mmCIF file with all atom_site columns, C-alpha atoms in Angstrom:
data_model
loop_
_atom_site.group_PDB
_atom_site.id
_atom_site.type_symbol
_atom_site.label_atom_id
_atom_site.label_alt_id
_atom_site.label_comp_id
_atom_site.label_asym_id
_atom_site.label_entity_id
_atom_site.label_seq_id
_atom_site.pdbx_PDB_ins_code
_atom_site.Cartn_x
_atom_site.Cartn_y
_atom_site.Cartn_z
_atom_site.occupancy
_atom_site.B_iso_or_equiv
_atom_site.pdbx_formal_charge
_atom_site.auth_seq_id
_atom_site.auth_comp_id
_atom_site.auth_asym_id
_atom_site.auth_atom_id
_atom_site.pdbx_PDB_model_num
ATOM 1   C CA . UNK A 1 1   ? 120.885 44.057 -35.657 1.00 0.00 ? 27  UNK A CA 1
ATOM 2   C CA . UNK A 1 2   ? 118.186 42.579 -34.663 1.00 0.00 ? 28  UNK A CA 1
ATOM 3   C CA . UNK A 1 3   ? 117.423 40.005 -31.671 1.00 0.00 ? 29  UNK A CA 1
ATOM 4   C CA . UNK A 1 4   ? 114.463 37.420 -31.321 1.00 0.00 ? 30  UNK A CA 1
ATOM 5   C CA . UNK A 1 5   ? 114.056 34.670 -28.255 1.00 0.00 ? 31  UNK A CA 1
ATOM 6   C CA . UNK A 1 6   ? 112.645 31.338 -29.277 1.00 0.00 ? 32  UNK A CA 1
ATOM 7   C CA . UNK A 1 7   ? 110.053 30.118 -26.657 1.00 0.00 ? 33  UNK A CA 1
ATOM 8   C CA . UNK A 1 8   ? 109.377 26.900 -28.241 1.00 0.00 ? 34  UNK A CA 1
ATOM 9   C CA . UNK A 1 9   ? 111.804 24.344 -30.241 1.00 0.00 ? 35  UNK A CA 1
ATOM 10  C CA . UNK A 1 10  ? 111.086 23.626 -33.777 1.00 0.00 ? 36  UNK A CA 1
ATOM 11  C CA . UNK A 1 11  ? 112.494 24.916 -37.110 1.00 0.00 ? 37  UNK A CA 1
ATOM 12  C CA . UNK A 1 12  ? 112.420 28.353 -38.529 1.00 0.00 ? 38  UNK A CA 1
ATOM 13  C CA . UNK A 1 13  ? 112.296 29.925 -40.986 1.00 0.00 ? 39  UNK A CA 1
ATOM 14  C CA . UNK A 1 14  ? 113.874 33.779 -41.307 1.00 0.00 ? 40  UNK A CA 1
ATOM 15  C CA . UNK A 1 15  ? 112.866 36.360 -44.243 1.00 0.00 ? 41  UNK A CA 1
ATOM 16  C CA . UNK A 1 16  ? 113.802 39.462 -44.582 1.00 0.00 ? 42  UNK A CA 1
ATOM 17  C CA . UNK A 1 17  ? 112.618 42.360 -46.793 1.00 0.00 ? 43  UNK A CA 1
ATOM 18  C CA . UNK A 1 18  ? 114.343 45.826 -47.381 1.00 0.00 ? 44  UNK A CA 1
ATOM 19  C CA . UNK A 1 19  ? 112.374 48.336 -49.202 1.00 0.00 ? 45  UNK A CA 1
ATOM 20  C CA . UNK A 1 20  ? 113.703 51.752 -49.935 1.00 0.00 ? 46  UNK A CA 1
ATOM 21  C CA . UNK A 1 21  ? 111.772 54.895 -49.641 1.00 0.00 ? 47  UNK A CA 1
ATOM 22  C CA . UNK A 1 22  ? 110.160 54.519 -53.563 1.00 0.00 ? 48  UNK A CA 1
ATOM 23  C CA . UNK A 1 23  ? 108.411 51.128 -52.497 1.00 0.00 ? 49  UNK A CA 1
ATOM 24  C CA . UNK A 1 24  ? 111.624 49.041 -54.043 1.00 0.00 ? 50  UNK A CA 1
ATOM 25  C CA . UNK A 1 25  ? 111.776 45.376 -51.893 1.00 0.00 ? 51  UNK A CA 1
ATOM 26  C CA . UNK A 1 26  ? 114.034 42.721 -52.487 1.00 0.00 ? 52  UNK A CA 1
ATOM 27  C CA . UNK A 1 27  ? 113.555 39.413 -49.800 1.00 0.00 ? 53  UNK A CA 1
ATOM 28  C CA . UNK A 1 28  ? 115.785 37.028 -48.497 1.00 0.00 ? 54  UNK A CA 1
ATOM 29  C CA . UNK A 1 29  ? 115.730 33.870 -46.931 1.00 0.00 ? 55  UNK A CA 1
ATOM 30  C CA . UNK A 1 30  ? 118.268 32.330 -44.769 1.00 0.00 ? 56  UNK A CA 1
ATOM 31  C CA . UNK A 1 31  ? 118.748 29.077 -43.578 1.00 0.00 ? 57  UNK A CA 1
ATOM 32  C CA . UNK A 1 32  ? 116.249 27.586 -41.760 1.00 0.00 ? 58  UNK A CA 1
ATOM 33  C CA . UNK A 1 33  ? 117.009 28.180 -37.958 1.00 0.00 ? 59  UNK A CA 1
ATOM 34  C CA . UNK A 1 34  ? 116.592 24.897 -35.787 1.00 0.00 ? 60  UNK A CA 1
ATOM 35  C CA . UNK A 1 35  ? 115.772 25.661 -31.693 1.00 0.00 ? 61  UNK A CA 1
ATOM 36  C CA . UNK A 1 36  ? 116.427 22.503 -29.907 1.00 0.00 ? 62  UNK A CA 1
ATOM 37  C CA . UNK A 1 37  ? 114.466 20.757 -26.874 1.00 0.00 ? 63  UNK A CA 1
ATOM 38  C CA . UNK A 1 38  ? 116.259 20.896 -24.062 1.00 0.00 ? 64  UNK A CA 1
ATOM 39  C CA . UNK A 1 39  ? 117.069 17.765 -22.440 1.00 0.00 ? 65  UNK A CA 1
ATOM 40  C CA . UNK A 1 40  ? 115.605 16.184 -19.729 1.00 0.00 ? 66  UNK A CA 1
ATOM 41  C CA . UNK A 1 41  ? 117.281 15.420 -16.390 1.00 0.00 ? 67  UNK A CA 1
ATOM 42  C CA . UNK A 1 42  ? 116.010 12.487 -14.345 1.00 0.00 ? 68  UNK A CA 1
ATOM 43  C CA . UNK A 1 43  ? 117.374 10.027 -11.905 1.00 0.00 ? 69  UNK A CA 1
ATOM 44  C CA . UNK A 1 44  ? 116.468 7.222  -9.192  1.00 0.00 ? 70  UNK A CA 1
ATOM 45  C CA . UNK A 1 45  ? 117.672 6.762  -5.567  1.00 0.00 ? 71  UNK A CA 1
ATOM 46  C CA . UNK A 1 46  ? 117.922 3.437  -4.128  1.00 0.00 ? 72  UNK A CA 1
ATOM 47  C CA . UNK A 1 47  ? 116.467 5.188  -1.258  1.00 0.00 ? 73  UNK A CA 1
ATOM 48  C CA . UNK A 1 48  ? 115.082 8.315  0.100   1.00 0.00 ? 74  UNK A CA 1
ATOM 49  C CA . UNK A 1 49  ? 115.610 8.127  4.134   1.00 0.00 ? 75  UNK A CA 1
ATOM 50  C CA . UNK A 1 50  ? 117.850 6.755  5.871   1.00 0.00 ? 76  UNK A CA 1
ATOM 51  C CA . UNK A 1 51  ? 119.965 6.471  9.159   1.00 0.00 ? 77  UNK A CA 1
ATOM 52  C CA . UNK A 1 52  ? 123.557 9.034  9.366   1.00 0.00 ? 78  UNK A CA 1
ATOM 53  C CA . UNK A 1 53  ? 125.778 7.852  7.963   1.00 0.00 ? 79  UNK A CA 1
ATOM 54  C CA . UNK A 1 54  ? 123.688 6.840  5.044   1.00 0.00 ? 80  UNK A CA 1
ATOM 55  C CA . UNK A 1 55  ? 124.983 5.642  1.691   1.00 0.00 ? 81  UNK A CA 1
ATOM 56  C CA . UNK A 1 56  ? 122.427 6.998  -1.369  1.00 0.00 ? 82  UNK A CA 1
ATOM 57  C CA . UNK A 1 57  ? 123.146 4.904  -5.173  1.00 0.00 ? 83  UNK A CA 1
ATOM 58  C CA . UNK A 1 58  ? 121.653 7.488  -7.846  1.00 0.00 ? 84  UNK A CA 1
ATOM 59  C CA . UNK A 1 59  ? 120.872 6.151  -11.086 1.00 0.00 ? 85  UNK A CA 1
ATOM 60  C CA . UNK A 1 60  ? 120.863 8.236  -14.640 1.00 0.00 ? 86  UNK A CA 1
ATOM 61  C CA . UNK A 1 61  ? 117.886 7.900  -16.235 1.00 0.00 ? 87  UNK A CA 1
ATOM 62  C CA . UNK A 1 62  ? 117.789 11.675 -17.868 1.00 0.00 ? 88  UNK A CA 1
ATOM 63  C CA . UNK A 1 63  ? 116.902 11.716 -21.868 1.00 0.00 ? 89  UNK A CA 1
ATOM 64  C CA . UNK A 1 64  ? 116.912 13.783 -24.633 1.00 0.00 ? 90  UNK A CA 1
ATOM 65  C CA . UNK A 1 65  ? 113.292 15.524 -25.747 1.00 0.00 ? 91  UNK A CA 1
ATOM 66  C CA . UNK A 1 66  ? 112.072 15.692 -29.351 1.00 0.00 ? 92  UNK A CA 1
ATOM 67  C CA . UNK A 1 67  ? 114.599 17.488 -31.704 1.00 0.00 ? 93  UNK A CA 1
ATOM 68  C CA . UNK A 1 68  ? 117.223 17.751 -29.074 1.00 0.00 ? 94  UNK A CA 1
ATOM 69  C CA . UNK A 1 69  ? 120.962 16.258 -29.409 1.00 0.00 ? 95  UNK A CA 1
ATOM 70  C CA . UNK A 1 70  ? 122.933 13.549 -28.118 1.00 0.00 ? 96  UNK A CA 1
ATOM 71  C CA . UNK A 1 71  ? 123.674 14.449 -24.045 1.00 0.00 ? 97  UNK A CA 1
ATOM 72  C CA . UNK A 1 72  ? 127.107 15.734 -22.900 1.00 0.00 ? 98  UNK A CA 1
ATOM 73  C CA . UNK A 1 73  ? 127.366 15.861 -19.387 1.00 0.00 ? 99  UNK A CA 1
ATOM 74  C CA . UNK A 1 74  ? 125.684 15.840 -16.180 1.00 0.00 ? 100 UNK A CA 1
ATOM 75  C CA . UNK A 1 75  ? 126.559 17.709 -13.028 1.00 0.00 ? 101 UNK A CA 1
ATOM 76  C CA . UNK A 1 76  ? 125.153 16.195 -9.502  1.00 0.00 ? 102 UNK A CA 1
ATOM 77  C CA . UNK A 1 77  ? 124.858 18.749 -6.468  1.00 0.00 ? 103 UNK A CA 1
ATOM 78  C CA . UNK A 1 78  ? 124.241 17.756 -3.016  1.00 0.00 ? 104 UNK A CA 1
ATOM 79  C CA . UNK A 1 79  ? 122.852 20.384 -0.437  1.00 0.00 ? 105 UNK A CA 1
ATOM 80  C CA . UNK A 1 80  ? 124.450 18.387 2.582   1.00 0.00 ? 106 UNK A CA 1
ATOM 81  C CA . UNK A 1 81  ? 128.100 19.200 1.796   1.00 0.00 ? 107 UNK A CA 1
ATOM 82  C CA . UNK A 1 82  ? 127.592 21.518 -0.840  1.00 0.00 ? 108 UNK A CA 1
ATOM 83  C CA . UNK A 1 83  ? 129.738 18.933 -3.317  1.00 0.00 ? 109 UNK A CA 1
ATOM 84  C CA . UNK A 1 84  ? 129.320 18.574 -6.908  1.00 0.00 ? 110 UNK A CA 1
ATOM 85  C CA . UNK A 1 85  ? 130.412 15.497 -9.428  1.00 0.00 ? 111 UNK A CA 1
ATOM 86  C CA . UNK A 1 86  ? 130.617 15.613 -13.047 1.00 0.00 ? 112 UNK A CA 1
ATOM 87  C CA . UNK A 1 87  ? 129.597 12.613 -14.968 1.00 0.00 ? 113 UNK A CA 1
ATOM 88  C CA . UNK A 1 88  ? 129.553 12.159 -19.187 1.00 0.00 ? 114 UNK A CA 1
ATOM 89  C CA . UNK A 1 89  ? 128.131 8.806  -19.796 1.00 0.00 ? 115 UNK A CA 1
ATOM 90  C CA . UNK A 1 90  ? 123.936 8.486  -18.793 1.00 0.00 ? 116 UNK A CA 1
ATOM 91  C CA . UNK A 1 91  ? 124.911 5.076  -18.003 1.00 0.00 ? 117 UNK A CA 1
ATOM 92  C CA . UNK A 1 92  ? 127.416 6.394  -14.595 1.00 0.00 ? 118 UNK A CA 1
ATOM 93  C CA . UNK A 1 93  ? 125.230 6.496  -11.795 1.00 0.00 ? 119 UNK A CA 1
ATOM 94  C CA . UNK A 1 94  ? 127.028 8.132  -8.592  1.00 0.00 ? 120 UNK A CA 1
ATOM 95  C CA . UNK A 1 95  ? 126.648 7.631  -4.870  1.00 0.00 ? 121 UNK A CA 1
ATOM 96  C CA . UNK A 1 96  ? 126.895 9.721  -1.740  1.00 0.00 ? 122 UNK A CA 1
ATOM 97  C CA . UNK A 1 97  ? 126.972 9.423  1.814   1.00 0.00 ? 123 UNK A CA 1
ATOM 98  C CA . UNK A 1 98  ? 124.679 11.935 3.953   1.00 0.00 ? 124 UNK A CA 1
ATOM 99  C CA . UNK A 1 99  ? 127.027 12.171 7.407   1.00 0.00 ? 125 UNK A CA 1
ATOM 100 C CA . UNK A 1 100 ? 124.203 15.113 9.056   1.00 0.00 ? 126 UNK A CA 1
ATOM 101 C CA . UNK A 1 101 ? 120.689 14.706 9.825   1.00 0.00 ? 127 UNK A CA 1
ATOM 102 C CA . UNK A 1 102 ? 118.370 16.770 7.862   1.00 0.00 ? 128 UNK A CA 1
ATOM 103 C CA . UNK A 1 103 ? 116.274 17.101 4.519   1.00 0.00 ? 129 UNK A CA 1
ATOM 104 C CA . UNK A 1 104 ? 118.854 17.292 2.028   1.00 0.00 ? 130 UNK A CA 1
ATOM 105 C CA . UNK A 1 105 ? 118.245 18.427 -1.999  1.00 0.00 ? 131 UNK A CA 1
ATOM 106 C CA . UNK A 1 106 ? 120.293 16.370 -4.498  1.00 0.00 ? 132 UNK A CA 1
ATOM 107 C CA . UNK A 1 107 ? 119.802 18.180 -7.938  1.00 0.00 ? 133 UNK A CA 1
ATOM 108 C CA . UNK A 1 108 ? 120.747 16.963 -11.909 1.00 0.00 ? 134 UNK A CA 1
ATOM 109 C CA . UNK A 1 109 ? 121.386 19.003 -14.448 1.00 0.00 ? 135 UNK A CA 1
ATOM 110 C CA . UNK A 1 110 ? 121.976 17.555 -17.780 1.00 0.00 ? 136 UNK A CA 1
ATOM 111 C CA . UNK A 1 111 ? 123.713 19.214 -20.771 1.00 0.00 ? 137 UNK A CA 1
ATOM 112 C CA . UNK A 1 112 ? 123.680 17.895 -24.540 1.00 0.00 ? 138 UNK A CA 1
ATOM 113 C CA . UNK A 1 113 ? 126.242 18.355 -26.998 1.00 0.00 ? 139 UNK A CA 1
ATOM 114 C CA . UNK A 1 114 ? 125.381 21.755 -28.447 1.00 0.00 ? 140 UNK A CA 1
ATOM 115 C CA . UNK A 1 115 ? 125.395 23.289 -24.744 1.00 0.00 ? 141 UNK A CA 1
ATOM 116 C CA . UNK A 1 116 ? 122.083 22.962 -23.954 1.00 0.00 ? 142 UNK A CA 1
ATOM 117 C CA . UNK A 1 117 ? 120.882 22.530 -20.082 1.00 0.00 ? 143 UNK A CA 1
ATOM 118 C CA . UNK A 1 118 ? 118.268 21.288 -19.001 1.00 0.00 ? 144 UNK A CA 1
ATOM 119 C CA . UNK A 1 119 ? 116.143 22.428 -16.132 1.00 0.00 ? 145 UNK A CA 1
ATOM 120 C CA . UNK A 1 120 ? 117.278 20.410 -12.665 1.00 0.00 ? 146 UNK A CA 1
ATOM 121 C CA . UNK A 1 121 ? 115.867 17.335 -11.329 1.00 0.00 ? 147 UNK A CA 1
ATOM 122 C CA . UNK A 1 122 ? 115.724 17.306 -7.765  1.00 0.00 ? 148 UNK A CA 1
ATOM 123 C CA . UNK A 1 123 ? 114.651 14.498 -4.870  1.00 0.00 ? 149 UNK A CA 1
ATOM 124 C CA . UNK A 1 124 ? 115.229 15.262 -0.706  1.00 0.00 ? 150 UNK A CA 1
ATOM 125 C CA . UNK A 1 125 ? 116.839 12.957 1.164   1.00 0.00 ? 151 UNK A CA 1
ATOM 126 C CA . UNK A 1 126 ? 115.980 12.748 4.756   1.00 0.00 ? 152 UNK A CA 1
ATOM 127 C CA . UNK A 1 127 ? 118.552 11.463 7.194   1.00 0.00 ? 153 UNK A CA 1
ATOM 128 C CA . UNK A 1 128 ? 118.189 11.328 10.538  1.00 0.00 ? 154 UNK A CA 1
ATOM 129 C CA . UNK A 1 129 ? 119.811 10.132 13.680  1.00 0.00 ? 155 UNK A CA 1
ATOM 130 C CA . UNK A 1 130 ? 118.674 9.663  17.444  1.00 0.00 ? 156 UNK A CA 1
ATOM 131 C CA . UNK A 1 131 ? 120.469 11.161 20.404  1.00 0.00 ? 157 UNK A CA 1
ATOM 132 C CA . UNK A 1 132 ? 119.893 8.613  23.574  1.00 0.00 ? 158 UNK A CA 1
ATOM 133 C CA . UNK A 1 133 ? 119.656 11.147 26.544  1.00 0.00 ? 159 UNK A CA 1
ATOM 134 C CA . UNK A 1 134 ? 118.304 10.591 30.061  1.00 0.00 ? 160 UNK A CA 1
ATOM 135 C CA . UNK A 1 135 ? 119.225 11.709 33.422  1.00 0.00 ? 161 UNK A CA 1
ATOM 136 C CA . UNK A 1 136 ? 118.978 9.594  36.861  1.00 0.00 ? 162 UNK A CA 1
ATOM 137 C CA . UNK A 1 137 ? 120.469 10.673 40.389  1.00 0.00 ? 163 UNK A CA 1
ATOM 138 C CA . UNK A 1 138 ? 123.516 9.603  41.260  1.00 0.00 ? 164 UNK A CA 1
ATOM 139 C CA . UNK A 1 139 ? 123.135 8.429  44.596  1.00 0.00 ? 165 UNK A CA 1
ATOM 140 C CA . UNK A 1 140 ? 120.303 5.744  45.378  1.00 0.00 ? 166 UNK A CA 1
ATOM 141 C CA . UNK A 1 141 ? 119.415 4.192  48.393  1.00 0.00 ? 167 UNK A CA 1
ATOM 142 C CA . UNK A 1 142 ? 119.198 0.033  48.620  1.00 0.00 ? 168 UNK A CA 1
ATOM 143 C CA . UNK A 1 143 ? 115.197 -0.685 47.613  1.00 0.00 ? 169 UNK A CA 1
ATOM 144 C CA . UNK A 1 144 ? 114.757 2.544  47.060  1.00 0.00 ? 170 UNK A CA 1
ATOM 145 C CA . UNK A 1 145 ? 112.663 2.848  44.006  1.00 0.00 ? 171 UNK A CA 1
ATOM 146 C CA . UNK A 1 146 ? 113.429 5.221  41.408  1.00 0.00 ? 172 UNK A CA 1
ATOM 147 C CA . UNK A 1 147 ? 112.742 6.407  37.695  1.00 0.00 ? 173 UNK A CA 1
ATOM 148 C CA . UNK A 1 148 ? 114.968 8.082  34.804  1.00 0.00 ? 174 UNK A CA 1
ATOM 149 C CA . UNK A 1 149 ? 113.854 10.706 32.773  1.00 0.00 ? 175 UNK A CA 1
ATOM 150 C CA . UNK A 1 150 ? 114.017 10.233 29.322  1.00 0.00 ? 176 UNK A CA 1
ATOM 151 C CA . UNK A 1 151 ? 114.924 13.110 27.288  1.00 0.00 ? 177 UNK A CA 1
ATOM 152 C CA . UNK A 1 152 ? 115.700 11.462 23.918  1.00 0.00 ? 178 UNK A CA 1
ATOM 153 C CA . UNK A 1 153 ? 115.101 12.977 20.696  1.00 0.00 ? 179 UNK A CA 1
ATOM 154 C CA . UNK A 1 154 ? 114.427 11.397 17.399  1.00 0.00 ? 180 UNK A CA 1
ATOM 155 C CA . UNK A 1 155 ? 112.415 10.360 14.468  1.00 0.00 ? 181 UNK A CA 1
ATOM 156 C CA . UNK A 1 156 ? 108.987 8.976  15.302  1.00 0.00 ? 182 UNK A CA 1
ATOM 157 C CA . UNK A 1 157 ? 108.269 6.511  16.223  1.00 0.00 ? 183 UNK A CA 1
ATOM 158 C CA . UNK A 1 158 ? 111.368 5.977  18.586  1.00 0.00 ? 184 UNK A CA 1
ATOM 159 C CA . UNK A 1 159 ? 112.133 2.661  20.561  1.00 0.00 ? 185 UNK A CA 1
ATOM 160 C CA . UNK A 1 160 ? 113.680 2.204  23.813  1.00 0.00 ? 186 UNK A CA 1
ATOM 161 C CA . UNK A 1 161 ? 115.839 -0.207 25.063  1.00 0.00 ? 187 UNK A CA 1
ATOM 162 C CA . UNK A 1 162 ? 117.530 -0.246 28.876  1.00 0.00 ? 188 UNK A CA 1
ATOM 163 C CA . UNK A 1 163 ? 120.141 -2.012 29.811  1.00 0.00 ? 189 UNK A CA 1
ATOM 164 C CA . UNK A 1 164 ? 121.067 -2.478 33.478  1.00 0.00 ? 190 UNK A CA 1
ATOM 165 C CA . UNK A 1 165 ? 124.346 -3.906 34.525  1.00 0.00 ? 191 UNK A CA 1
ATOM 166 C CA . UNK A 1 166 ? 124.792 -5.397 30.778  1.00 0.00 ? 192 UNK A CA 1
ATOM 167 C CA . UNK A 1 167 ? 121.450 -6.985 30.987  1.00 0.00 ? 193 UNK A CA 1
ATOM 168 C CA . UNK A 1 168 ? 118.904 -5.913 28.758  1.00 0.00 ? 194 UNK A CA 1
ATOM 169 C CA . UNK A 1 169 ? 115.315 -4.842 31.058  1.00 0.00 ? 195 UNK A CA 1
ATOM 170 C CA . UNK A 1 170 ? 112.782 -2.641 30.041  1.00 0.00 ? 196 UNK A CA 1
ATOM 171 C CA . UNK A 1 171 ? 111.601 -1.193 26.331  1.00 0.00 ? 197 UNK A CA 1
ATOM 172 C CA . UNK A 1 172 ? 109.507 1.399  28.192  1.00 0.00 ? 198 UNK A CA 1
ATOM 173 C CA . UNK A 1 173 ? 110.442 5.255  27.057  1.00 0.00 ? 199 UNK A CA 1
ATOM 174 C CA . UNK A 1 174 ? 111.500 5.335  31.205  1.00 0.00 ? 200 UNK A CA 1
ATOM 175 C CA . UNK A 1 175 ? 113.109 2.827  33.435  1.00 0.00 ? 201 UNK A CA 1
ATOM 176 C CA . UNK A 1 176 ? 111.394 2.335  36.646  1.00 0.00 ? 202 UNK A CA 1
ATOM 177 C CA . UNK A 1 177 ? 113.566 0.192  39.129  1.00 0.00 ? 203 UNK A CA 1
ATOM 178 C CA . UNK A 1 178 ? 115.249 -0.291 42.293  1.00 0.00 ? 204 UNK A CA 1
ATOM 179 C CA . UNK A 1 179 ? 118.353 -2.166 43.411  1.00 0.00 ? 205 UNK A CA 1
ATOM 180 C CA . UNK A 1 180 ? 118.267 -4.781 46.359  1.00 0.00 ? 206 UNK A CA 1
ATOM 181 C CA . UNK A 1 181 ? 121.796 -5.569 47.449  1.00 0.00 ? 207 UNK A CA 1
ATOM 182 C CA . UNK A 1 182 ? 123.233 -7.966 50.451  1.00 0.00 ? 208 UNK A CA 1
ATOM 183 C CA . UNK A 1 183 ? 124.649 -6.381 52.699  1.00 0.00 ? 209 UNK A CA 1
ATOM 184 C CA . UNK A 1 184 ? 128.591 -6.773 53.408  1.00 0.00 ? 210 UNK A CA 1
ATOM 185 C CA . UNK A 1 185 ? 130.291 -5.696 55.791  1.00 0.00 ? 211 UNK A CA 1
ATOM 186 C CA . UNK A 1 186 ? 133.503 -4.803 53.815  1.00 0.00 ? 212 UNK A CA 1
ATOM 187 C CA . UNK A 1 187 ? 132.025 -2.184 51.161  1.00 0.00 ? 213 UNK A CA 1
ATOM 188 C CA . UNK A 1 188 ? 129.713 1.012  51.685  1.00 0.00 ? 214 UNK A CA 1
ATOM 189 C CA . UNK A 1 189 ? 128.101 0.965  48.154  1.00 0.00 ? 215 UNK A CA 1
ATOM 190 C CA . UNK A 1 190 ? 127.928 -0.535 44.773  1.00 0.00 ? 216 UNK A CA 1
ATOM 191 C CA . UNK A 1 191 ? 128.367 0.745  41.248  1.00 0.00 ? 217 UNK A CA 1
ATOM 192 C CA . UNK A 1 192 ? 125.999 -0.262 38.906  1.00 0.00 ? 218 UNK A CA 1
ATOM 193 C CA . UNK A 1 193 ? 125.679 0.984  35.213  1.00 0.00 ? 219 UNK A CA 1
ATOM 194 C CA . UNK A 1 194 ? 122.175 2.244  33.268  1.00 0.00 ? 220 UNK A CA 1
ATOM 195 C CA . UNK A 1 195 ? 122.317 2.540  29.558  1.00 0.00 ? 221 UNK A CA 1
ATOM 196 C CA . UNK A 1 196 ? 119.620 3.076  26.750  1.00 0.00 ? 222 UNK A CA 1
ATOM 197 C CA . UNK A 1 197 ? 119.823 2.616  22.979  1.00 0.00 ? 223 UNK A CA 1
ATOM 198 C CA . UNK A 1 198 ? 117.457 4.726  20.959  1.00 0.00 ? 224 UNK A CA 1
ATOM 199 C CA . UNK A 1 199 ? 115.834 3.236  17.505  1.00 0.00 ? 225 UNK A CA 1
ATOM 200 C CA . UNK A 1 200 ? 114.474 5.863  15.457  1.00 0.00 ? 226 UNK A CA 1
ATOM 201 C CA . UNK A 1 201 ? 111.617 5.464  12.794  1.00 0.00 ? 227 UNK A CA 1
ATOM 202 C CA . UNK A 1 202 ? 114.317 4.679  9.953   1.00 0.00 ? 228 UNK A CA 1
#
């Protein structure tokens, strides 16, 4: 027995000789092998970045190459979850929502209908999501001026918004303020509430 790889598709033709040890031959020709193309995996994304939790439409647009067959199946993989779908029609697209931030790798594999797989397509899909963070003392003093600190982290560029007391104030990355309350004679302090909201670049 004898093996042989084919490296490029096509048809092929196999002969064989046998010759005894006088110089006798007789040949033979077989069928004609055919090595098929492999098919070719493709696909769109409605989008490639996007906010957590971020719904991604993937169309099929994968075809078959030269000699190759009809295609079979196709086999999705996403790197976030580390799911997989099966679909058999190039017409299905799928969808997926990314719930992490990060660079993820959705990949497409398509197979024809003699078992042939093509190599994978693959696109990244960047998600990301901002954390609002900042600290501010506790304690302040009527007119006493003070600043947060902003320790926020997110995509660039990243937008700020404060909101004091419900109201929105500054867009600045840190809030520089002071209070300036009446007095009253039947309360030693007053609450008041600082929030921020954090916009990434997506």
């Amino acid at each position: 027995t004898t093996g042989f790889t084919y490296t490029q598709a096509g048809t092929y033709t196999i002969t064989m000789t046998a010759t005894n040890n006088v110089g006798c031959s007789d040949t033979e020709i077989f069928t004609p092998i055919r090595v098929l193309e492999l098919p070719l995996a493709q696909f769109d994304a409605d989008d490639l970045a996007g906010c957590s939790p971020f719904l991604v439409n993937f169309t099929n647009t994968s075809t078959l190459q030269g000699n190759g067959v009809g295609l079979n199946s196709f086999l999705w993989s996403f790197s976030d979850n580390n799911s997989q779908q099966t679909t058999t029609n190039v017409n299905t697209g799928v969808n997926h929502t990314f719930l992490n931030a990060g660079n993820f790798l959705v990949t497409l594999v398509a197979t024809d209908l003699f078992g042939c797989v093509s190599a994978p397509a693959t696109k990244t899909i960047s998600i990301t999501k901002p954390i609002a963070n900042f600290t501010v003392d506790n304690v302040i003093c009527d007119m006493e001026a003070f600043t947060t600190v902003n320790a926020s982290t997110g995509f660039n560029p990243i937008a700020y918004q404060w909101i004091v007391d419900g109201v929105n104030n500054a867009t600045t990355a840190e809030l520089a303020y002071f209070f300036d309350e009446t007095p009253s004679a039947t309360t030693d302090h007053v609450t008041h509430t600082i929030g921020l909201i954090v916009t990434d670049g997506n």
